[in-house]
Amino acid sequence: EEVKRTGKRHRPAVGCCLIFLLVVFVCVGWIVWSLAATGLVFRPDGYLARAAYHVPTPREFVKPSVPVETVLESELSSELASRLQASGGNLSDRSISVTITQEQLTASLRNLIDQAGYGLQSEGAQISIDEEGIEIFVPIKRGEHRSVVKVVGDIKVDNGAPHIRLDEIHLGGFHVPKMLARTIFTRAVDKALSSLVAKLGTYASLQDISYGNGRMTLTGELIVEVLP
């Protein structure tokens, strides 16, 4: 009887071990599947990669036009000269508003990618805008591996710089958890957005961003000094 009672006392421990092993198995399986879904780890022609990976598509296709920096330089310098001429050299009204399009942002994004490299592909990269926010779509190529990173979020202004609040991010077929995405990708995306509108900082401080229907409106205050 003593032997039987001892055996019963060990059964809960065996059950806990089995549960622990099951949890470990599920976690490892999820990690392996997630890595396969990115399209950047396993052989593209392997069974796991073919089963887990699918190619994300943009919500619409955008053709590049004139880069944003060219548009901002032209519009801001023209607006500044017009105001100075109209006011006789004074600049009493310093408010400024400039609208840029997703086609212009796409052109600048591709130029930025060409300079950066890191396996990012400028061909097919684009930015699209609607009433809900912005989508950044960038193809990736590393050796025989191909994938896409797709970022969706809305943009606000924080201390004079654009700041994105990430709603979702996809790396290939892997939907990156929101907390992980915001921790890892927010700073990089903010840096890229600041680079795209850097020319604005030469003339004005950024105060607000609104967007919709393929366009983004930047509102700010002119900071240039008018010499007597």
mmCIF file with all atom_site columns, C-alpha atoms in Angstrom:
data_model
loop_
_atom_site.group_PDB
_atom_site.id
_atom_site.type_symbol
_atom_site.label_atom_id
_atom_site.label_alt_id
_atom_site.label_comp_id
_atom_site.label_asym_id
_atom_site.label_entity_id
_atom_site.label_seq_id
_atom_site.pdbx_PDB_ins_code
_atom_site.Cartn_x
_atom_site.Cartn_y
_atom_site.Cartn_z
_atom_site.occupancy
_atom_site.B_iso_or_equiv
_atom_site.pdbx_formal_charge
_atom_site.auth_seq_id
_atom_site.auth_comp_id
_atom_site.auth_asym_id
_atom_site.auth_atom_id
_atom_site.pdbx_PDB_model_num
ATOM 1   C CA . GLU A 1 1   ? 0.000  0.000  0.000   1.00 0.00 ? 1   GLU A CA 1
ATOM 2   C CA . GLU A 1 2   ? 2.874  2.335  0.785   1.00 0.00 ? 2   GLU A CA 1
ATOM 3   C CA . VAL A 1 3   ? 4.354  1.707  -2.666  1.00 0.00 ? 3   VAL A CA 1
ATOM 4   C CA . LYS A 1 4   ? 1.026  2.490  -4.340  1.00 0.00 ? 4   LYS A CA 1
ATOM 5   C CA . ARG A 1 5   ? 0.639  5.753  -2.448  1.00 0.00 ? 5   ARG A CA 1
ATOM 6   C CA . THR A 1 6   ? 4.150  6.805  -3.439  1.00 0.00 ? 6   THR A CA 1
ATOM 7   C CA . GLY A 1 7   ? 3.413  6.143  -7.114  1.00 0.00 ? 7   GLY A CA 1
ATOM 8   C CA . LYS A 1 8   ? 0.279  8.279  -6.974  1.00 0.00 ? 8   LYS A CA 1
ATOM 9   C CA . ARG A 1 9   ? 2.226  11.160 -5.507  1.00 0.00 ? 9   ARG A CA 1
ATOM 10  C CA . HIS A 1 10  ? 4.526  11.162 -8.567  1.00 0.00 ? 10  HIS A CA 1
ATOM 11  C CA . ARG A 1 11  ? 1.748  11.278 -11.156 1.00 0.00 ? 11  ARG A CA 1
ATOM 12  C CA . PRO A 1 12  ? 1.106  15.056 -10.883 1.00 0.00 ? 12  PRO A CA 1
ATOM 13  C CA . ALA A 1 13  ? 4.802  15.672 -11.539 1.00 0.00 ? 13  ALA A CA 1
ATOM 14  C CA . VAL A 1 14  ? 4.646  13.533 -14.669 1.00 0.00 ? 14  VAL A CA 1
ATOM 15  C CA . GLY A 1 15  ? 1.572  15.441 -15.826 1.00 0.00 ? 15  GLY A CA 1
ATOM 16  C CA . CYS A 1 16  ? 3.294  18.797 -15.273 1.00 0.00 ? 16  CYS A CA 1
ATOM 17  C CA . CYS A 1 17  ? 6.312  17.604 -17.269 1.00 0.00 ? 17  CYS A CA 1
ATOM 18  C CA . LEU A 1 18  ? 4.077  16.559 -20.151 1.00 0.00 ? 18  LEU A CA 1
ATOM 19  C CA . ILE A 1 19  ? 2.279  19.909 -20.126 1.00 0.00 ? 19  ILE A CA 1
ATOM 20  C CA . PHE A 1 20  ? 5.607  21.743 -20.026 1.00 0.00 ? 20  PHE A CA 1
ATOM 21  C CA . LEU A 1 21  ? 6.925  19.720 -22.963 1.00 0.00 ? 21  LEU A CA 1
ATOM 22  C CA . LEU A 1 22  ? 3.722  20.403 -24.896 1.00 0.00 ? 22  LEU A CA 1
ATOM 23  C CA . VAL A 1 23  ? 4.047  24.145 -24.275 1.00 0.00 ? 23  VAL A CA 1
ATOM 24  C CA . VAL A 1 24  ? 7.694  24.074 -25.377 1.00 0.00 ? 24  VAL A CA 1
ATOM 25  C CA . PHE A 1 25  ? 6.745  22.121 -28.506 1.00 0.00 ? 25  PHE A CA 1
ATOM 26  C CA . VAL A 1 26  ? 4.002  24.607 -29.398 1.00 0.00 ? 26  VAL A CA 1
ATOM 27  C CA . CYS A 1 27  ? 6.309  27.609 -28.829 1.00 0.00 ? 27  CYS A CA 1
ATOM 28  C CA . VAL A 1 28  ? 9.112  26.126 -30.911 1.00 0.00 ? 28  VAL A CA 1
ATOM 29  C CA . GLY A 1 29  ? 6.637  25.232 -33.639 1.00 0.00 ? 29  GLY A CA 1
ATOM 30  C CA . TRP A 1 30  ? 5.253  28.796 -33.655 1.00 0.00 ? 30  TRP A CA 1
ATOM 31  C CA . ILE A 1 31  ? 8.765  30.273 -33.880 1.00 0.00 ? 31  ILE A CA 1
ATOM 32  C CA . VAL A 1 32  ? 9.770  27.973 -36.739 1.00 0.00 ? 32  VAL A CA 1
ATOM 33  C CA . TRP A 1 33  ? 6.516  28.668 -38.615 1.00 0.00 ? 33  TRP A CA 1
ATOM 34  C CA . SER A 1 34  ? 6.908  32.428 -38.092 1.00 0.00 ? 34  SER A CA 1
ATOM 35  C CA . LEU A 1 35  ? 10.478 32.368 -39.402 1.00 0.00 ? 35  LEU A CA 1
ATOM 36  C CA . ALA A 1 36  ? 9.335  30.380 -42.442 1.00 0.00 ? 36  ALA A CA 1
ATOM 37  C CA . ALA A 1 37  ? 6.509  32.892 -43.015 1.00 0.00 ? 37  ALA A CA 1
ATOM 38  C CA . THR A 1 38  ? 8.999  35.777 -43.337 1.00 0.00 ? 38  THR A CA 1
ATOM 39  C CA . GLY A 1 39  ? 10.495 34.169 -46.457 1.00 0.00 ? 39  GLY A CA 1
ATOM 40  C CA . LEU A 1 40  ? 14.000 35.142 -45.301 1.00 0.00 ? 40  LEU A CA 1
ATOM 41  C CA . VAL A 1 41  ? 15.212 32.078 -43.372 1.00 0.00 ? 41  VAL A CA 1
ATOM 42  C CA . PHE A 1 42  ? 14.443 28.752 -45.024 1.00 0.00 ? 42  PHE A CA 1
ATOM 43  C CA . ARG A 1 43  ? 14.992 27.706 -48.630 1.00 0.00 ? 43  ARG A CA 1
ATOM 44  C CA . PRO A 1 44  ? 12.269 29.269 -50.809 1.00 0.00 ? 44  PRO A CA 1
ATOM 45  C CA . ASP A 1 45  ? 11.574 25.938 -52.515 1.00 0.00 ? 45  ASP A CA 1
ATOM 46  C CA . GLY A 1 46  ? 11.364 24.030 -49.239 1.00 0.00 ? 46  GLY A CA 1
ATOM 47  C CA . TYR A 1 47  ? 8.059  22.582 -48.072 1.00 0.00 ? 47  TYR A CA 1
ATOM 48  C CA . LEU A 1 48  ? 7.894  24.670 -44.893 1.00 0.00 ? 48  LEU A CA 1
ATOM 49  C CA . ALA A 1 49  ? 8.617  27.954 -46.689 1.00 0.00 ? 49  ALA A CA 1
ATOM 50  C CA . ARG A 1 50  ? 6.077  27.205 -49.419 1.00 0.00 ? 50  ARG A CA 1
ATOM 51  C CA . ALA A 1 51  ? 3.448  26.328 -46.816 1.00 0.00 ? 51  ALA A CA 1
ATOM 52  C CA . ALA A 1 52  ? 3.997  29.293 -44.482 1.00 0.00 ? 52  ALA A CA 1
ATOM 53  C CA . TYR A 1 53  ? 5.029  32.131 -46.800 1.00 0.00 ? 53  TYR A CA 1
ATOM 54  C CA . HIS A 1 54  ? 2.715  34.232 -48.908 1.00 0.00 ? 54  HIS A CA 1
ATOM 55  C CA . VAL A 1 55  ? 3.486  37.491 -50.683 1.00 0.00 ? 55  VAL A CA 1
ATOM 56  C CA . PRO A 1 56  ? 1.727  40.554 -49.231 1.00 0.00 ? 56  PRO A CA 1
ATOM 57  C CA . THR A 1 57  ? 0.242  43.011 -51.694 1.00 0.00 ? 57  THR A CA 1
ATOM 58  C CA . PRO A 1 58  ? -0.214 46.792 -51.317 1.00 0.00 ? 58  PRO A CA 1
ATOM 59  C CA . ARG A 1 59  ? -3.732 48.159 -50.968 1.00 0.00 ? 59  ARG A CA 1
ATOM 60  C CA . GLU A 1 60  ? -3.151 50.058 -54.225 1.00 0.00 ? 60  GLU A CA 1
ATOM 61  C CA . PHE A 1 61  ? -0.307 50.475 -56.701 1.00 0.00 ? 61  PHE A CA 1
ATOM 62  C CA . VAL A 1 62  ? 1.400  53.870 -56.776 1.00 0.00 ? 62  VAL A CA 1
ATOM 63  C CA . LYS A 1 63  ? 3.623  55.216 -59.562 1.00 0.00 ? 63  LYS A CA 1
ATOM 64  C CA . PRO A 1 64  ? 6.433  57.593 -58.522 1.00 0.00 ? 64  PRO A CA 1
ATOM 65  C CA . SER A 1 65  ? 6.506  61.188 -59.730 1.00 0.00 ? 65  SER A CA 1
ATOM 66  C CA . VAL A 1 66  ? 8.621  64.183 -58.644 1.00 0.00 ? 66  VAL A CA 1
ATOM 67  C CA . PRO A 1 67  ? 10.447 63.594 -55.324 1.00 0.00 ? 67  PRO A CA 1
ATOM 68  C CA . VAL A 1 68  ? 9.078  65.332 -52.229 1.00 0.00 ? 68  VAL A CA 1
ATOM 69  C CA . GLU A 1 69  ? 12.255 67.318 -51.571 1.00 0.00 ? 69  GLU A CA 1
ATOM 70  C CA . THR A 1 70  ? 12.023 68.913 -55.028 1.00 0.00 ? 70  THR A CA 1
ATOM 71  C CA . VAL A 1 71  ? 8.374  69.835 -54.482 1.00 0.00 ? 71  VAL A CA 1
ATOM 72  C CA . LEU A 1 72  ? 8.983  71.295 -51.008 1.00 0.00 ? 72  LEU A CA 1
ATOM 73  C CA . GLU A 1 73  ? 11.986 73.306 -52.188 1.00 0.00 ? 73  GLU A CA 1
ATOM 74  C CA . SER A 1 74  ? 10.009 74.770 -55.083 1.00 0.00 ? 74  SER A CA 1
ATOM 75  C CA . GLU A 1 75  ? 6.745  75.490 -53.267 1.00 0.00 ? 75  GLU A CA 1
ATOM 76  C CA . LEU A 1 76  ? 8.256  76.854 -50.055 1.00 0.00 ? 76  LEU A CA 1
ATOM 77  C CA . SER A 1 77  ? 10.779 79.132 -51.743 1.00 0.00 ? 77  SER A CA 1
ATOM 78  C CA . SER A 1 78  ? 8.091  80.370 -54.141 1.00 0.00 ? 78  SER A CA 1
ATOM 79  C CA . GLU A 1 79  ? 5.609  81.013 -51.337 1.00 0.00 ? 79  GLU A CA 1
ATOM 80  C CA . LEU A 1 80  ? 8.217  82.812 -49.252 1.00 0.00 ? 80  LEU A CA 1
ATOM 81  C CA . ALA A 1 81  ? 9.235  85.075 -52.141 1.00 0.00 ? 81  ALA A CA 1
ATOM 82  C CA . SER A 1 82  ? 5.592  85.839 -52.946 1.00 0.00 ? 82  SER A CA 1
ATOM 83  C CA . ARG A 1 83  ? 4.802  86.844 -49.365 1.00 0.00 ? 83  ARG A CA 1
ATOM 84  C CA . LEU A 1 84  ? 7.876  89.042 -49.042 1.00 0.00 ? 84  LEU A CA 1
ATOM 85  C CA . GLN A 1 85  ? 7.055  90.795 -52.288 1.00 0.00 ? 85  GLN A CA 1
ATOM 86  C CA . ALA A 1 86  ? 3.413  91.329 -51.327 1.00 0.00 ? 86  ALA A CA 1
ATOM 87  C CA . SER A 1 87  ? 4.253  92.701 -47.876 1.00 0.00 ? 87  SER A CA 1
ATOM 88  C CA . GLY A 1 88  ? 7.179  94.886 -48.884 1.00 0.00 ? 88  GLY A CA 1
ATOM 89  C CA . GLY A 1 89  ? 9.798  92.726 -47.213 1.00 0.00 ? 89  GLY A CA 1
ATOM 90  C CA . ASN A 1 90  ? 7.907  91.966 -44.001 1.00 0.00 ? 90  ASN A CA 1
ATOM 91  C CA . LEU A 1 91  ? 6.788  88.498 -42.962 1.00 0.00 ? 91  LEU A CA 1
ATOM 92  C CA . SER A 1 92  ? 3.834  89.060 -40.656 1.00 0.00 ? 92  SER A CA 1
ATOM 93  C CA . ASP A 1 93  ? 2.024  85.834 -41.553 1.00 0.00 ? 93  ASP A CA 1
ATOM 94  C CA . ARG A 1 94  ? 4.308  82.889 -40.861 1.00 0.00 ? 94  ARG A CA 1
ATOM 95  C CA . SER A 1 95  ? 1.780  80.078 -41.148 1.00 0.00 ? 95  SER A CA 1
ATOM 96  C CA . ILE A 1 96  ? 2.458  77.667 -44.002 1.00 0.00 ? 96  ILE A CA 1
ATOM 97  C CA . SER A 1 97  ? 0.661  74.684 -45.495 1.00 0.00 ? 97  SER A CA 1
ATOM 98  C CA . VAL A 1 98  ? 2.018  72.365 -48.175 1.00 0.00 ? 98  VAL A CA 1
ATOM 99  C CA . THR A 1 99  ? 0.307  69.351 -49.751 1.00 0.00 ? 99  THR A CA 1
ATOM 100 C CA . ILE A 1 100 ? 2.359  66.435 -51.043 1.00 0.00 ? 100 ILE A CA 1
ATOM 101 C CA . THR A 1 101 ? 1.097  63.346 -52.840 1.00 0.00 ? 101 THR A CA 1
ATOM 102 C CA . GLN A 1 102 ? 1.697  59.639 -52.391 1.00 0.00 ? 102 GLN A CA 1
ATOM 103 C CA . GLU A 1 103 ? 3.364  59.612 -55.827 1.00 0.00 ? 103 GLU A CA 1
ATOM 104 C CA . GLN A 1 104 ? 5.899  62.196 -54.660 1.00 0.00 ? 104 GLN A CA 1
ATOM 105 C CA . LEU A 1 105 ? 6.511  60.310 -51.403 1.00 0.00 ? 105 LEU A CA 1
ATOM 106 C CA . THR A 1 106 ? 6.994  57.096 -53.381 1.00 0.00 ? 106 THR A CA 1
ATOM 107 C CA . ALA A 1 107 ? 9.664  58.728 -55.544 1.00 0.00 ? 107 ALA A CA 1
ATOM 108 C CA . SER A 1 108 ? 11.547 59.952 -52.460 1.00 0.00 ? 108 SER A CA 1
ATOM 109 C CA . LEU A 1 109 ? 11.209 56.581 -50.729 1.00 0.00 ? 109 LEU A CA 1
ATOM 110 C CA . ARG A 1 110 ? 12.806 54.829 -53.709 1.00 0.00 ? 110 ARG A CA 1
ATOM 111 C CA . ASN A 1 111 ? 15.674 57.332 -53.734 1.00 0.00 ? 111 ASN A CA 1
ATOM 112 C CA . LEU A 1 112 ? 16.177 56.774 -50.002 1.00 0.00 ? 112 LEU A CA 1
ATOM 113 C CA . ILE A 1 113 ? 16.254 52.990 -50.460 1.00 0.00 ? 113 ILE A CA 1
ATOM 114 C CA . ASP A 1 114 ? 18.789 53.263 -53.300 1.00 0.00 ? 114 ASP A CA 1
ATOM 115 C CA . GLN A 1 115 ? 21.077 55.141 -50.919 1.00 0.00 ? 115 GLN A CA 1
ATOM 116 C CA . ALA A 1 116 ? 20.503 52.865 -47.925 1.00 0.00 ? 116 ALA A CA 1
ATOM 117 C CA . GLY A 1 117 ? 20.733 49.376 -49.438 1.00 0.00 ? 117 GLY A CA 1
ATOM 118 C CA . TYR A 1 118 ? 20.508 46.667 -46.708 1.00 0.00 ? 118 TYR A CA 1
ATOM 119 C CA . GLY A 1 119 ? 18.786 44.304 -49.137 1.00 0.00 ? 119 GLY A CA 1
ATOM 120 C CA . LEU A 1 120 ? 15.826 46.649 -49.607 1.00 0.00 ? 120 LEU A CA 1
ATOM 121 C CA . GLN A 1 121 ? 14.561 46.957 -53.185 1.00 0.00 ? 121 GLN A CA 1
ATOM 122 C CA . SER A 1 122 ? 13.553 50.324 -54.570 1.00 0.00 ? 122 SER A CA 1
ATOM 123 C CA . GLU A 1 123 ? 11.668 48.757 -57.473 1.00 0.00 ? 123 GLU A CA 1
ATOM 124 C CA . GLY A 1 124 ? 8.132  48.166 -56.236 1.00 0.00 ? 124 GLY A CA 1
ATOM 125 C CA . ALA A 1 125 ? 8.619  50.222 -53.061 1.00 0.00 ? 125 ALA A CA 1
ATOM 126 C CA . GLN A 1 126 ? 5.839  52.722 -52.477 1.00 0.00 ? 126 GLN A CA 1
ATOM 127 C CA . ILE A 1 127 ? 3.830  54.809 -50.037 1.00 0.00 ? 127 ILE A CA 1
ATOM 128 C CA . SER A 1 128 ? 0.047  55.039 -50.236 1.00 0.00 ? 128 SER A CA 1
ATOM 129 C CA . ILE A 1 129 ? -2.233 57.347 -48.254 1.00 0.00 ? 129 ILE A CA 1
ATOM 130 C CA . ASP A 1 130 ? -5.919 57.265 -47.412 1.00 0.00 ? 130 ASP A CA 1
ATOM 131 C CA . GLU A 1 131 ? -8.205 58.706 -44.729 1.00 0.00 ? 131 GLU A CA 1
ATOM 132 C CA . GLU A 1 132 ? -7.125 56.074 -42.192 1.00 0.00 ? 132 GLU A CA 1
ATOM 133 C CA . GLY A 1 133 ? -3.381 56.615 -42.516 1.00 0.00 ? 133 GLY A CA 1
ATOM 134 C CA . ILE A 1 134 ? -0.297 55.605 -44.429 1.00 0.00 ? 134 ILE A CA 1
ATOM 135 C CA . GLU A 1 135 ? 1.001  52.328 -45.832 1.00 0.00 ? 135 GLU A CA 1
ATOM 136 C CA . ILE A 1 136 ? 4.707  51.799 -46.553 1.00 0.00 ? 136 ILE A CA 1
ATOM 137 C CA . PHE A 1 137 ? 5.478  48.832 -48.822 1.00 0.00 ? 137 PHE A CA 1
ATOM 138 C CA . VAL A 1 138 ? 9.085  47.745 -49.447 1.00 0.00 ? 138 VAL A CA 1
ATOM 139 C CA . PRO A 1 139 ? 10.309 44.556 -51.203 1.00 0.00 ? 139 PRO A CA 1
ATOM 140 C CA . ILE A 1 140 ? 13.356 42.764 -49.737 1.00 0.00 ? 140 ILE A CA 1
ATOM 141 C CA . LYS A 1 141 ? 15.909 40.580 -51.474 1.00 0.00 ? 141 LYS A CA 1
ATOM 142 C CA . ARG A 1 142 ? 18.716 38.722 -49.686 1.00 0.00 ? 142 ARG A CA 1
ATOM 143 C CA . GLY A 1 143 ? 20.454 36.199 -51.911 1.00 0.00 ? 143 GLY A CA 1
ATOM 144 C CA . GLU A 1 144 ? 17.861 33.687 -53.034 1.00 0.00 ? 144 GLU A CA 1
ATOM 145 C CA . HIS A 1 145 ? 15.371 34.916 -50.444 1.00 0.00 ? 145 HIS A CA 1
ATOM 146 C CA . ARG A 1 146 ? 12.655 37.426 -51.298 1.00 0.00 ? 146 ARG A CA 1
ATOM 147 C CA . SER A 1 147 ? 10.135 39.031 -49.011 1.00 0.00 ? 147 SER A CA 1
ATOM 148 C CA . VAL A 1 148 ? 8.202  42.234 -48.369 1.00 0.00 ? 148 VAL A CA 1
ATOM 149 C CA . VAL A 1 149 ? 7.830  44.496 -45.370 1.00 0.00 ? 149 VAL A CA 1
ATOM 150 C CA . LYS A 1 150 ? 4.477  46.292 -45.158 1.00 0.00 ? 150 LYS A CA 1
ATOM 151 C CA . VAL A 1 151 ? 3.903  48.951 -42.503 1.00 0.00 ? 151 VAL A CA 1
ATOM 152 C CA . VAL A 1 152 ? 0.487  50.464 -41.756 1.00 0.00 ? 152 VAL A CA 1
ATOM 153 C CA . GLY A 1 153 ? -0.098 53.294 -39.300 1.00 0.00 ? 153 GLY A CA 1
ATOM 154 C CA . ASP A 1 154 ? -1.159 56.883 -38.758 1.00 0.00 ? 154 ASP A CA 1
ATOM 155 C CA . ILE A 1 155 ? 1.175  59.856 -38.448 1.00 0.00 ? 155 ILE A CA 1
ATOM 156 C CA . LYS A 1 156 ? 1.193  62.633 -35.878 1.00 0.00 ? 156 LYS A CA 1
ATOM 157 C CA . VAL A 1 157 ? 3.667  65.393 -35.054 1.00 0.00 ? 157 VAL A CA 1
ATOM 158 C CA . ASP A 1 158 ? 5.870  65.035 -31.988 1.00 0.00 ? 158 ASP A CA 1
ATOM 159 C CA . ASN A 1 159 ? 8.329  67.833 -31.137 1.00 0.00 ? 159 ASN A CA 1
ATOM 160 C CA . GLY A 1 160 ? 8.322  69.123 -34.689 1.00 0.00 ? 160 GLY A CA 1
ATOM 161 C CA . ALA A 1 161 ? 8.971  65.741 -36.313 1.00 0.00 ? 161 ALA A CA 1
ATOM 162 C CA . PRO A 1 162 ? 6.634  63.160 -37.888 1.00 0.00 ? 162 PRO A CA 1
ATOM 163 C CA . HIS A 1 163 ? 5.891  60.201 -35.626 1.00 0.00 ? 163 HIS A CA 1
ATOM 164 C CA . ILE A 1 164 ? 4.106  57.031 -36.757 1.00 0.00 ? 164 ILE A CA 1
ATOM 165 C CA . ARG A 1 165 ? 1.808  54.997 -34.539 1.00 0.00 ? 165 ARG A CA 1
ATOM 166 C CA . LEU A 1 166 ? 2.080  51.506 -35.974 1.00 0.00 ? 166 LEU A CA 1
ATOM 167 C CA . ASP A 1 167 ? -1.187 49.645 -36.392 1.00 0.00 ? 167 ASP A CA 1
ATOM 168 C CA . GLU A 1 168 ? 0.263  46.602 -38.107 1.00 0.00 ? 168 GLU A CA 1
ATOM 169 C CA . ILE A 1 169 ? 3.421  45.384 -39.783 1.00 0.00 ? 169 ILE A CA 1
ATOM 170 C CA . HIS A 1 170 ? 3.916  42.354 -42.003 1.00 0.00 ? 170 HIS A CA 1
ATOM 171 C CA . LEU A 1 171 ? 7.240  40.747 -42.808 1.00 0.00 ? 171 LEU A CA 1
ATOM 172 C CA . GLY A 1 172 ? 6.403  38.421 -45.663 1.00 0.00 ? 172 GLY A CA 1
ATOM 173 C CA . GLY A 1 173 ? 3.511  36.295 -44.428 1.00 0.00 ? 173 GLY A CA 1
ATOM 174 C CA . PHE A 1 174 ? 4.358  36.937 -40.772 1.00 0.00 ? 174 PHE A CA 1
ATOM 175 C CA . HIS A 1 175 ? 2.117  39.415 -38.981 1.00 0.00 ? 175 HIS A CA 1
ATOM 176 C CA . VAL A 1 176 ? 4.478  40.935 -36.414 1.00 0.00 ? 176 VAL A CA 1
ATOM 177 C CA . PRO A 1 177 ? 2.795  41.316 -32.980 1.00 0.00 ? 177 PRO A CA 1
ATOM 178 C CA . LYS A 1 178 ? 1.922  44.960 -32.385 1.00 0.00 ? 178 LYS A CA 1
ATOM 179 C CA . MET A 1 179 ? 3.983  45.426 -29.219 1.00 0.00 ? 179 MET A CA 1
ATOM 180 C CA . LEU A 1 180 ? 7.049  43.867 -30.856 1.00 0.00 ? 180 LEU A CA 1
ATOM 181 C CA . ALA A 1 181 ? 6.511  45.932 -34.011 1.00 0.00 ? 181 ALA A CA 1
ATOM 182 C CA . ARG A 1 182 ? 6.295  49.200 -32.091 1.00 0.00 ? 182 ARG A CA 1
ATOM 183 C CA . THR A 1 183 ? 9.389  48.356 -30.064 1.00 0.00 ? 183 THR A CA 1
ATOM 184 C CA . ILE A 1 184 ? 11.572 47.364 -33.019 1.00 0.00 ? 184 ILE A CA 1
ATOM 185 C CA . PHE A 1 185 ? 10.315 49.318 -36.026 1.00 0.00 ? 185 PHE A CA 1
ATOM 186 C CA . THR A 1 186 ? 8.899  52.650 -34.800 1.00 0.00 ? 186 THR A CA 1
ATOM 187 C CA . ARG A 1 187 ? 12.238 54.452 -34.544 1.00 0.00 ? 187 ARG A CA 1
ATOM 188 C CA . ALA A 1 188 ? 13.378 53.267 -37.987 1.00 0.00 ? 188 ALA A CA 1
ATOM 189 C CA . VAL A 1 189 ? 10.114 54.323 -39.640 1.00 0.00 ? 189 VAL A CA 1
ATOM 190 C CA . ASP A 1 190 ? 10.163 57.712 -37.892 1.00 0.00 ? 190 ASP A CA 1
ATOM 191 C CA . LYS A 1 191 ? 13.716 58.283 -39.124 1.00 0.00 ? 191 LYS A CA 1
ATOM 192 C CA . ALA A 1 192 ? 12.695 57.455 -42.686 1.00 0.00 ? 192 ALA A CA 1
ATOM 193 C CA . LEU A 1 193 ? 9.675  59.775 -42.546 1.00 0.00 ? 193 LEU A CA 1
ATOM 194 C CA . SER A 1 194 ? 11.811 62.609 -41.150 1.00 0.00 ? 194 SER A CA 1
ATOM 195 C CA . SER A 1 195 ? 14.248 62.118 -44.030 1.00 0.00 ? 195 SER A CA 1
ATOM 196 C CA . LEU A 1 196 ? 11.426 62.345 -46.565 1.00 0.00 ? 196 LEU A CA 1
ATOM 197 C CA . VAL A 1 197 ? 10.237 65.744 -45.282 1.00 0.00 ? 197 VAL A CA 1
ATOM 198 C CA . ALA A 1 198 ? 13.631 67.063 -44.132 1.00 0.00 ? 198 ALA A CA 1
ATOM 199 C CA . LYS A 1 199 ? 13.530 69.915 -46.657 1.00 0.00 ? 199 LYS A CA 1
ATOM 200 C CA . LEU A 1 200 ? 10.556 71.400 -44.781 1.00 0.00 ? 200 LEU A CA 1
ATOM 201 C CA . GLY A 1 201 ? 12.792 71.985 -41.760 1.00 0.00 ? 201 GLY A CA 1
ATOM 202 C CA . THR A 1 202 ? 14.896 74.434 -43.778 1.00 0.00 ? 202 THR A CA 1
ATOM 203 C CA . TYR A 1 203 ? 11.944 76.788 -44.000 1.00 0.00 ? 203 TYR A CA 1
ATOM 204 C CA . ALA A 1 204 ? 9.425  75.926 -41.299 1.00 0.00 ? 204 ALA A CA 1
ATOM 205 C CA . SER A 1 205 ? 8.765  74.037 -38.085 1.00 0.00 ? 205 SER A CA 1
ATOM 206 C CA . LEU A 1 206 ? 6.260  71.214 -38.532 1.00 0.00 ? 206 LEU A CA 1
ATOM 207 C CA . GLN A 1 207 ? 3.115  71.495 -36.397 1.00 0.00 ? 207 GLN A CA 1
ATOM 208 C CA . ASP A 1 208 ? 0.489  69.179 -37.874 1.00 0.00 ? 208 ASP A CA 1
ATOM 209 C CA . ILE A 1 209 ? -0.054 66.491 -40.501 1.00 0.00 ? 209 ILE A CA 1
ATOM 210 C CA . SER A 1 210 ? -3.388 65.566 -42.067 1.00 0.00 ? 210 SER A CA 1
ATOM 211 C CA . TYR A 1 211 ? -3.976 63.050 -44.831 1.00 0.00 ? 211 TYR A CA 1
ATOM 212 C CA . GLY A 1 212 ? -6.536 61.470 -47.097 1.00 0.00 ? 212 GLY A CA 1
ATOM 213 C CA . ASN A 1 213 ? -7.284 60.558 -50.717 1.00 0.00 ? 213 ASN A CA 1
ATOM 214 C CA . GLY A 1 214 ? -3.665 60.039 -51.746 1.00 0.00 ? 214 GLY A CA 1
ATOM 215 C CA . ARG A 1 215 ? -2.423 63.302 -50.240 1.00 0.00 ? 215 ARG A CA 1
ATOM 216 C CA . MET A 1 216 ? -0.717 64.521 -47.093 1.00 0.00 ? 216 MET A CA 1
ATOM 217 C CA . THR A 1 217 ? -0.895 68.136 -45.894 1.00 0.00 ? 217 THR A CA 1
ATOM 218 C CA . LEU A 1 218 ? 1.959  69.497 -43.794 1.00 0.00 ? 218 LEU A CA 1
ATOM 219 C CA . THR A 1 219 ? 1.157  72.539 -41.658 1.00 0.00 ? 219 THR A CA 1
ATOM 220 C CA . GLY A 1 220 ? 3.757  74.601 -39.861 1.00 0.00 ? 220 GLY A CA 1
ATOM 221 C CA . GLU A 1 221 ? 5.265  77.994 -39.171 1.00 0.00 ? 221 GLU A CA 1
ATOM 222 C CA . LEU A 1 222 ? 7.993  79.674 -41.178 1.00 0.00 ? 222 LEU A CA 1
ATOM 223 C CA . ILE A 1 223 ? 11.258 79.981 -39.255 1.00 0.00 ? 223 ILE A CA 1
ATOM 224 C CA . VAL A 1 224 ? 13.359 81.880 -41.788 1.00 0.00 ? 224 VAL A CA 1
ATOM 225 C CA . GLU A 1 225 ? 14.746 85.225 -40.697 1.00 0.00 ? 225 GLU A CA 1
ATOM 226 C CA . VAL A 1 226 ? 14.173 88.223 -42.940 1.00 0.00 ? 226 VAL A CA 1
ATOM 227 C CA . LEU A 1 227 ? 17.209 90.485 -43.044 1.00 0.00 ? 227 LEU A CA 1
ATOM 228 C CA . PRO A 1 228 ? 16.539 94.250 -43.144 1.00 0.00 ? 228 PRO A CA 1
#
